[in-house]
Amino acid sequence: MSALKRKERDPCTTCDDQQRPCDGLFPDCEYYRRTQNTSSDGTYKRRSSLEVNHLEQQVEDLERKLHSLTRANAGSDSRSVEEEVDWTVADPEDEIGIPEPFNRRPVEMNGRWWDRRIISPPVRNYLVRLAATMSSQYFSYFHLPTLFQSFEHPDPKKRPHPALLEAFYLTACFSTSFLPENSPYALSKHEAFFLLRARKAMEDSLAHCDRLLDYLKASNLVTGYLLMTGRYLEAFHQHAGASRLALACRLHKIKTHTYSPDVTSASEPGQQLIPPPTSQMELGDRILTFWSIYTRDKGASIITGFAPAIDDCNDGIITPLPRPLTEYENNDIRDIDMERLSDIFNQPKSGGQERRPESLFASHLKGLALIDRAIAVSSSPRTDGWERVKFAIQRLMDSLRRRYLSTNTNAPATEPPSLKVVTTVALGHTAALALNNHLGLTEPRVQQERVEHAKGITTIILRLPLEEAIKGCAVFGYSLGKAAEVLILHKKVSVARGLSPTQPELSEVEKYISRILEVIRNFTSTFPVLTFQVYHVQRLVDAALRAE
């Protein structure tokens, strides 16, 4: 075997001339075997795309057959898709102290596993689980049993598009950025590689109008990654087109959340871009996909200040708000529970059968929509539109306090609030701040209400451990910045009216401002792109001190 190898770190002549890494194998190095073949005269010639595609398809089919045979020999035919992944690791002691789900890394994840055109099934499933776990924290849901079953579909066109898989891999790698840098489970160094592959695969999906629903899901994941890494212009460019494509696919015109072949068939031209759903779970998947896109669009608009691609008023959204994923899975969808985005501004109907509690996802969507609408009507206080938004915000906050928080202290009713609960409550408080932006300057009572909402934002975010709060730092940074503006203005106005800065009320406000600055600085230690929030709050503090 040693006779077939060159010396250690001695590249072949071609790689040495072109100054690229080489494994030094003779007669064919790894790069040569992967990218080229030799013609009859001994010169190098790149394989045609047709040949490459043919070989890739052969490799995929062979790997699938090998995986099926391995399962059969192991007597695993009766296991569910959830149990098909080999979670064995080389040394179980290495998993001590590693949080779920990172500590279930398969043994196949060795060598240059990421550099293969087709990732092996155990590694693929591990990365998909990591991505799904992280994306669910940002209200982007995937039904894993259906997804894993589709990997084995005999028709290649029924399997997930490579764009979605590459986006999963990208998200999975980014999810490990919250681990220590020296952790053996950290994969963040591969982010740029999978981002490049995801973008190429998404271009192919659009070019061939191939599995556009998967394209939309992939685009949503890539946009989330770009936002979390501070690449706002790239995120805006990526998501604006995908959002409008979702409208072209008529995902915003789903009439009911109850599956029926007659109702959900593709009856409009835009619906022909994606096939009609064939089950309740597929219909639910389309509803969840649209609202995930909407969430990303509104959230990005709030954070960056760019105009949203989806207009609540002019785009005519009628798609029902999402229900819990388990209801779609169990075919437990009821017409009485159906609620549309426009319903949040209407008085609830009295009498009749009572609705089941809405999903936390639906509450989150209402918070985003209310911030958008509150900003629009804040310049016209006490009008009918303003009053309707105020009522909707009050109803949302009452529901959140009743379901997730105690009614008097913003403390958790039964357990510490999750990241999604805190994000939704913070959005509700932020909508209230935006609604009363103008009235707070002229009406002391309204200004005091704004101060309470600002304290509520700070208190609920501080209830999260720092490692959890960092995961929502983009939205939290925005909400905390708005809270700081209100508190600093309140202190400035109070001092101008003759109140001493040492009074207990203003001392408490000063403590909240200091805590906000501390939290945002902690965020910037992980995500330096949020440094502008620190500068913004610090400038306001300095201006208030100068006024004093």
XYZ file of C-alpha atoms in Angstrom:
548
model
C 0.000 0.000 0.000
C 2.846 2.389 0.794
C 4.216 1.920 -2.759
C 1.049 3.534 -4.119
C 1.534 6.640 -1.996
C 3.847 9.553 -2.303
C 5.650 10.994 0.684
C 3.604 12.677 3.403
C 2.342 16.113 2.265
C 3.987 15.728 -1.168
C 1.335 16.844 -3.731
C 1.086 15.612 -7.298
C 2.617 17.762 -10.017
C -0.664 19.207 -11.291
C -1.929 20.222 -7.830
C 1.494 21.581 -6.950
C 1.527 23.749 -10.087
C -1.960 25.118 -9.306
C -1.180 25.492 -5.572
C -4.188 23.585 -4.276
C -4.385 21.019 -1.436
C -3.606 17.455 -2.490
C -3.658 14.101 -0.682
C -0.616 12.922 -2.690
C -2.157 9.610 -3.831
C -0.629 8.075 -6.965
C -1.463 7.755 -9.800
C -4.724 9.687 -9.203
C -5.055 12.218 -6.384
C -8.447 12.824 -4.748
C -9.076 16.094 -6.611
C -8.266 14.484 -9.981
C -10.522 11.486 -9.323
C -13.376 13.745 -8.220
C -13.342 16.353 -10.951
C -11.587 15.110 -14.106
C -10.798 12.212 -16.370
C -8.104 11.648 -18.968
C -8.507 11.636 -22.742
C -6.651 9.278 -25.115
C -3.757 11.691 -25.565
C -3.155 11.953 -21.813
C -4.509 15.490 -21.406
C -7.013 16.428 -18.712
C -10.647 16.850 -19.658
C -13.493 17.848 -17.331
C -16.463 15.512 -17.238
C -19.649 16.745 -18.855
C -22.566 17.763 -16.616
C -24.633 14.899 -18.085
C -22.010 12.362 -17.046
C -21.679 13.892 -13.592
C -25.446 13.799 -13.043
C -25.587 10.175 -14.192
C -22.801 9.154 -11.815
C -24.347 11.063 -8.911
C -27.665 9.314 -9.473
C -25.896 5.946 -9.499
C -24.129 6.747 -6.247
C -27.393 7.842 -4.630
C -29.188 4.661 -5.706
C -26.339 2.444 -4.495
C -26.168 4.197 -1.123
C -29.915 3.800 -0.706
C -29.704 0.078 -1.494
C -26.774 -0.317 0.901
C -28.675 1.461 3.652
C -31.746 -0.745 3.101
C -29.635 -3.938 3.160
C -27.867 -2.824 6.320
C -31.174 -2.259 8.077
C -32.517 -5.596 6.887
C -29.440 -7.490 8.131
C -29.696 -5.764 11.479
C -33.311 -6.904 11.814
C -34.617 -3.360 11.869
C -37.382 -3.736 9.314
C -40.024 -3.253 11.965
C -38.557 -0.017 13.329
C -40.105 3.351 12.624
C -38.400 6.081 10.700
C -37.652 7.799 13.996
C -35.420 4.836 14.973
C -33.552 4.335 11.737
C -30.557 6.546 12.522
C -27.482 4.928 14.052
C -26.786 7.186 17.007
C -23.701 5.286 18.129
C -20.679 7.405 18.968
C -17.060 6.352 19.264
C -16.777 7.119 22.988
C -19.959 7.632 25.059
C -17.954 9.500 27.700
C -17.367 12.252 25.138
C -21.064 13.125 25.369
C -20.926 14.177 29.015
C -21.850 17.844 29.291
C -22.971 18.150 25.659
C -26.606 19.336 25.429
C -29.252 17.586 23.381
C -29.504 17.130 20.425
C -25.797 17.601 19.668
C -24.673 14.571 21.657
C -26.144 12.015 19.248
C -23.576 12.341 16.494
C -23.334 9.238 14.234
C -20.031 7.420 13.696
C -20.329 7.973 9.931
C -19.545 11.640 10.531
C -15.820 11.291 9.968
C -13.254 12.279 7.366
C -14.449 14.817 4.805
C -18.083 13.854 5.271
C -19.280 17.324 4.226
C -17.485 17.261 0.874
C -19.604 14.481 -0.619
C -22.210 15.355 -3.194
C -24.690 13.108 -1.395
C -24.447 13.043 2.393
C -24.795 9.553 3.873
C -28.236 8.818 5.394
C -27.167 8.672 9.079
C -25.316 11.990 8.804
C -28.157 13.522 6.787
C -30.755 12.535 9.379
C -28.607 13.839 12.233
C -28.168 17.226 10.546
C -31.861 17.459 9.629
C -32.819 16.858 13.255
C -30.428 19.552 14.425
C -31.846 22.005 11.884
C -35.466 21.168 12.709
C -34.813 21.591 16.425
C -33.324 25.045 15.914
C -35.810 26.250 13.287
C -38.771 25.325 15.500
C -37.521 27.871 18.055
C -38.130 30.517 15.374
C -41.586 29.216 14.373
C -40.429 27.312 11.294
C -41.871 23.831 11.645
C -41.179 20.544 9.840
C -43.021 17.271 10.328
C -40.050 14.930 10.671
C -41.855 11.564 10.204
C -43.219 12.710 6.827
C -39.871 14.215 5.879
C -37.895 11.076 6.693
C -40.375 8.897 4.816
C -39.962 11.076 1.743
C -36.222 10.332 1.716
C -37.068 6.757 0.741
C -39.694 7.564 -1.893
C -39.143 5.549 -5.101
C -39.859 8.613 -7.263
C -36.900 11.060 -7.102
C -39.279 13.973 -7.754
C -41.166 13.114 -4.570
C -38.050 13.351 -2.415
C -36.947 16.652 -0.842
C -35.150 18.928 -3.285
C -31.384 19.243 -2.715
C -31.953 22.946 -1.984
C -33.928 22.047 1.148
C -31.342 19.486 2.259
C -28.453 21.927 1.815
C -30.403 24.563 3.759
C -30.943 22.013 6.532
C -27.208 21.315 6.630
C -26.445 25.033 6.777
C -28.896 25.576 9.644
C -27.551 22.548 11.502
C -23.984 23.855 11.258
C -25.068 27.271 12.491
C -26.967 25.742 15.412
C -23.652 24.466 16.807
C -22.264 28.018 16.967
C -23.800 28.187 20.451
C -21.420 25.430 21.593
C -17.881 26.181 22.832
C -15.457 26.848 19.979
C -13.286 23.863 20.860
C -16.226 21.448 21.090
C -15.833 18.354 18.876
C -19.496 18.782 17.966
C -19.042 22.291 16.543
C -19.759 22.450 12.796
C -19.862 26.203 12.235
C -16.706 26.110 10.111
C -18.751 24.450 7.352
C -21.383 27.229 7.130
C -19.857 28.985 4.108
C -19.549 25.679 2.253
C -23.206 24.712 2.719
C -24.425 28.254 2.057
C -22.759 28.102 -1.356
C -24.289 24.718 -2.094
C -27.741 25.820 -0.903
C -27.695 28.876 -3.159
C -26.652 26.807 -6.160
C -29.388 24.240 -5.497
C -32.022 26.979 -5.088
C -31.020 28.424 -8.464
C -31.495 24.978 -9.994
C -34.925 24.651 -8.373
C -36.078 27.949 -9.860
C -34.503 27.299 -13.252
C -36.458 24.049 -13.660
C -39.569 25.011 -11.634
C -38.732 21.962 -9.552
C -40.365 21.387 -6.128
C -40.955 25.068 -5.450
C -42.442 24.397 -2.019
C -39.064 22.994 -0.997
C -37.440 26.080 -2.516
C -39.578 28.335 -0.324
C -38.686 26.347 2.790
C -34.995 26.424 1.873
C -35.105 30.161 1.226
C -36.729 30.712 4.607
C -33.948 28.790 6.365
C -31.199 30.586 4.443
C -32.792 33.964 5.208
C -32.855 33.108 8.901
C -29.163 32.253 8.779
C -28.301 35.508 7.011
C -30.303 37.557 9.509
C -28.708 35.863 12.497
C -25.248 36.556 11.103
C -25.989 40.224 10.418
C -26.017 39.975 6.617
C -29.177 42.052 6.364
C -28.982 43.156 2.738
C -28.386 39.600 1.546
C -31.273 38.414 3.713
C -33.572 41.108 2.338
C -32.634 40.276 -1.262
C -33.103 36.562 -0.662
C -36.396 36.809 1.159
C -38.155 39.534 -0.833
C -38.260 37.419 -3.976
C -39.199 34.249 -2.104
C -42.056 36.024 -0.303
C -43.549 37.240 -3.550
C -43.114 33.767 -5.040
C -45.112 32.367 -2.113
C -47.916 34.756 -3.056
C -47.612 33.711 -6.695
C -48.048 30.109 -5.531
C -51.287 31.283 -3.833
C -50.165 30.136 -0.395
C -51.887 33.210 1.052
C -55.227 32.210 -0.518
C -55.853 28.899 1.258
C -59.559 29.045 2.059
C -59.819 26.481 4.832
C -57.559 24.484 7.115
C -59.686 21.349 6.720
C -58.534 19.008 3.955
C -60.911 18.138 1.151
C -59.885 17.187 -2.398
C -62.715 19.301 -3.816
C -61.835 22.443 -1.868
C -58.038 22.313 -1.978
C -57.574 21.361 -5.622
C -55.520 23.701 -7.807
C -58.269 25.828 -9.272
C -56.315 29.046 -9.872
C -53.352 29.564 -12.216
C -50.875 30.370 -9.439
C -51.692 27.161 -7.590
C -50.347 25.154 -10.509
C -46.810 26.132 -9.482
C -47.036 23.618 -6.633
C -49.126 20.436 -6.623
C -52.321 20.402 -4.554
C -52.156 18.724 -1.132
C -53.218 15.106 -0.877
C -53.733 14.873 2.891
C -54.484 16.930 5.971
C -50.790 16.914 6.907
C -49.779 18.266 3.482
C -52.371 21.029 3.727
C -51.107 21.874 7.204
C -47.563 21.911 5.856
C -48.538 24.579 3.298
C -50.248 26.681 5.980
C -47.235 26.425 8.275
C -44.861 27.214 5.403
C -46.717 30.381 4.439
C -46.874 31.683 7.994
C -43.199 30.857 8.548
C -42.419 33.008 5.507
C -44.702 35.750 6.862
C -42.956 35.600 10.249
C -39.537 35.933 8.646
C -40.751 38.799 6.451
C -42.284 40.854 9.265
C -39.508 40.065 11.719
C -36.830 41.086 9.236
C -38.716 44.287 8.457
C -38.933 45.201 12.145
C -35.245 44.466 12.776
C -33.771 46.098 9.662
C -36.310 48.814 8.878
C -36.682 47.611 5.281
C -40.156 47.508 3.762
C -41.871 44.113 4.139
C -42.519 42.106 0.990
C -45.981 41.018 2.197
C -48.637 43.689 2.714
C -51.376 42.689 5.159
C -53.888 45.165 3.750
C -53.346 44.939 -0.009
C -52.348 41.307 -0.572
C -55.671 39.912 0.646
C -54.391 37.206 2.992
C -57.118 34.676 3.805
C -55.008 31.649 4.791
C -56.116 30.448 8.252
C -53.764 31.055 11.151
C -51.750 27.945 12.036
C -52.949 25.378 14.502
C -50.610 23.196 16.621
C -48.660 20.720 14.510
C -50.132 17.741 16.369
C -53.642 18.671 15.227
C -52.616 18.416 11.575
C -50.755 15.201 12.300
C -53.715 13.588 14.064
C -56.277 14.958 11.580
C -57.908 16.792 14.481
C -58.749 20.023 12.633
C -62.095 21.675 13.427
C -63.816 24.439 11.503
C -64.771 26.216 14.722
C -61.084 26.821 15.476
C -60.370 28.541 12.161
C -59.186 32.137 12.542
C -57.773 34.516 9.956
C -55.355 37.395 10.415
C -58.083 39.967 9.828
C -60.132 38.507 12.705
C -57.765 39.900 15.336
C -59.209 43.382 14.786
C -62.820 42.230 15.183
C -64.845 41.637 18.310
C -64.943 37.918 19.234
C -68.239 36.223 18.541
C -70.375 35.520 21.586
C -72.245 32.286 22.130
C -71.891 29.087 20.152
C -69.200 26.434 20.553
C -66.031 27.644 22.251
C -62.778 27.534 20.325
C -59.772 25.594 21.541
C -56.789 27.722 22.601
C -54.813 29.092 19.675
C -51.261 27.960 19.014
C -48.342 29.987 20.328
C -47.355 30.429 16.678
C -50.682 32.185 15.994
C -50.127 34.478 18.998
C -46.665 35.305 17.695
C -48.082 36.172 14.280
C -50.615 38.474 15.887
C -47.817 40.249 17.752
C -45.897 40.852 14.520
C -48.990 42.051 12.660
C -49.950 44.361 15.531
C -46.522 46.023 15.601
C -46.812 46.681 11.882
C -50.350 48.058 12.217
C -49.583 50.021 15.415
C -46.743 51.878 13.694
C -49.097 52.747 10.826
C -51.915 54.168 13.007
C -49.839 55.726 15.811
C -49.836 59.107 14.065
C -53.686 59.179 14.176
C -54.554 58.470 17.828
C -58.109 58.014 19.080
C -59.417 57.176 15.602
C -61.462 54.056 14.887
C -58.466 52.225 13.429
C -56.331 53.183 16.418
C -58.960 51.942 18.863
C -59.263 48.614 17.061
C -55.510 48.050 17.236
C -55.485 49.001 20.918
C -58.261 46.505 21.649
C -56.426 43.776 19.703
C -53.196 44.389 21.658
C -55.041 44.269 24.991
C -56.768 41.029 24.012
C -53.464 39.457 22.941
C -51.656 40.461 26.133
C -54.524 39.223 28.311
C -54.441 35.878 26.527
C -50.665 35.549 26.932
C -50.777 36.438 30.626
C -53.625 34.010 31.232
C -51.996 31.109 29.375
C -48.294 31.552 29.989
C -47.744 34.094 32.792
C -49.259 34.886 36.143
C -51.537 37.903 36.072
C -49.661 40.096 38.537
C -45.872 39.777 38.287
C -45.011 38.591 34.784
C -43.596 35.499 36.470
C -44.078 32.066 34.895
C -47.284 30.336 35.873
C -45.809 26.826 36.111
C -42.274 26.804 34.649
C -39.707 29.224 33.201
C -40.978 30.715 29.939
C -39.639 29.299 26.723
C -37.844 31.343 24.105
C -40.982 31.405 21.944
C -43.195 32.589 24.810
C -40.784 35.368 25.748
C -40.482 36.494 22.125
C -44.260 36.640 21.722
C -44.808 38.545 24.986
C -42.030 41.000 24.057
C -43.713 41.619 20.699
C -47.014 42.378 22.428
C -45.362 44.928 24.722
C -43.502 46.444 21.767
C -46.743 46.843 19.811
C -48.216 48.756 22.741
C -45.182 51.064 22.790
C -45.507 51.728 19.068
C -49.239 52.444 19.285
C -48.847 55.151 21.929
C -45.711 56.672 20.484
C -47.306 60.096 19.934
C -49.747 60.147 22.843
C -46.947 59.469 25.297
C -45.584 62.962 24.670
C -48.798 64.736 25.635
C -50.668 62.492 28.093
C -48.900 61.563 31.373
C -51.220 58.600 31.968
C -50.370 57.096 28.568
C -46.683 57.737 29.173
C -46.909 55.814 32.445
C -48.523 52.905 30.580
C -45.622 52.964 28.124
C -43.159 52.859 31.024
C -44.907 49.752 32.381
C -44.724 48.073 28.982
C -41.018 48.971 28.727
C -40.413 47.411 32.141
C -42.423 44.379 31.029
C -40.142 43.901 28.000
C -37.028 44.081 30.162
C -38.394 41.829 32.900
C -39.611 39.029 30.618
C -36.389 38.932 28.580
C -34.239 38.885 31.719
C -36.111 35.793 32.917
C -34.385 33.801 30.201
C -30.898 32.399 30.754
C -28.356 34.310 28.682
C -27.623 31.309 26.449
C -31.323 31.133 25.543
C -31.835 34.887 25.207
C -28.956 35.085 22.735
C -30.929 32.871 20.337
C -33.590 35.581 20.078
C -31.214 38.505 20.320
C -32.227 40.099 17.007
C -35.855 40.631 18.071
C -34.907 41.187 21.710
C -32.366 43.827 20.723
C -35.065 45.740 18.861
C -37.601 45.473 21.715
C -35.038 46.411 24.362
C -33.949 49.393 22.270
C -37.556 50.641 22.135
C -37.938 50.042 25.865
C -34.768 52.040 26.560
C -36.079 54.937 24.449
C -39.264 55.085 26.537
C -37.477 54.827 29.889
C -34.861 57.432 29.020
C -37.526 59.831 27.735
C -39.568 59.286 30.906
C -36.567 60.084 33.078
C -35.711 63.152 31.012
C -39.266 64.537 31.165
C -39.579 63.803 34.885
C -36.355 65.654 35.674
C -37.500 68.582 33.523
C -40.693 68.734 35.631
C -38.647 69.082 38.797
C -38.470 65.478 40.024
C -35.105 64.645 41.601
C -33.084 61.857 39.890
C -32.604 60.297 43.339
C -36.328 59.693 43.792
C -37.189 55.953 44.104
C -39.245 56.005 40.899
C -36.406 57.385 38.771
C -33.824 55.248 40.547
C -35.812 52.193 39.498
C -35.966 53.482 35.903
C -32.198 53.985 35.966
C -31.725 50.369 37.075
C -33.848 49.138 34.159
C -31.804 51.224 31.703
C -28.550 49.802 33.102
C -29.875 46.252 32.818
C -30.923 46.847 29.213
C -27.434 48.084 28.336
C -25.893 45.074 30.077
C -28.104 42.593 28.233
C -27.449 44.120 24.811
C -23.703 44.161 25.479
C -23.904 40.456 26.326
C -25.694 39.889 23.019
C -22.944 41.659 21.090
C -20.288 39.403 22.613
C -21.837 36.560 20.588
C -23.253 38.561 17.662
C -21.119 41.688 17.080
C -23.574 42.797 14.369
C -25.873 44.021 17.174
C -23.293 46.557 18.379
C -25.369 49.319 16.785
C -28.083 48.663 19.403
C -25.568 49.357 22.180
C -24.456 52.572 20.490
C -28.077 53.665 20.029
C -29.029 53.152 23.683
C -25.761 54.642 24.922
C -26.310 57.781 22.832
C -29.762 58.194 24.365
C -28.340 57.771 27.878
C -25.601 60.332 27.212
C -28.133 62.808 25.814
C -30.306 62.410 28.915
C -27.326 62.970 31.197
C -26.417 66.134 29.337
C -30.000 67.363 29.695
C -29.843 66.791 33.448
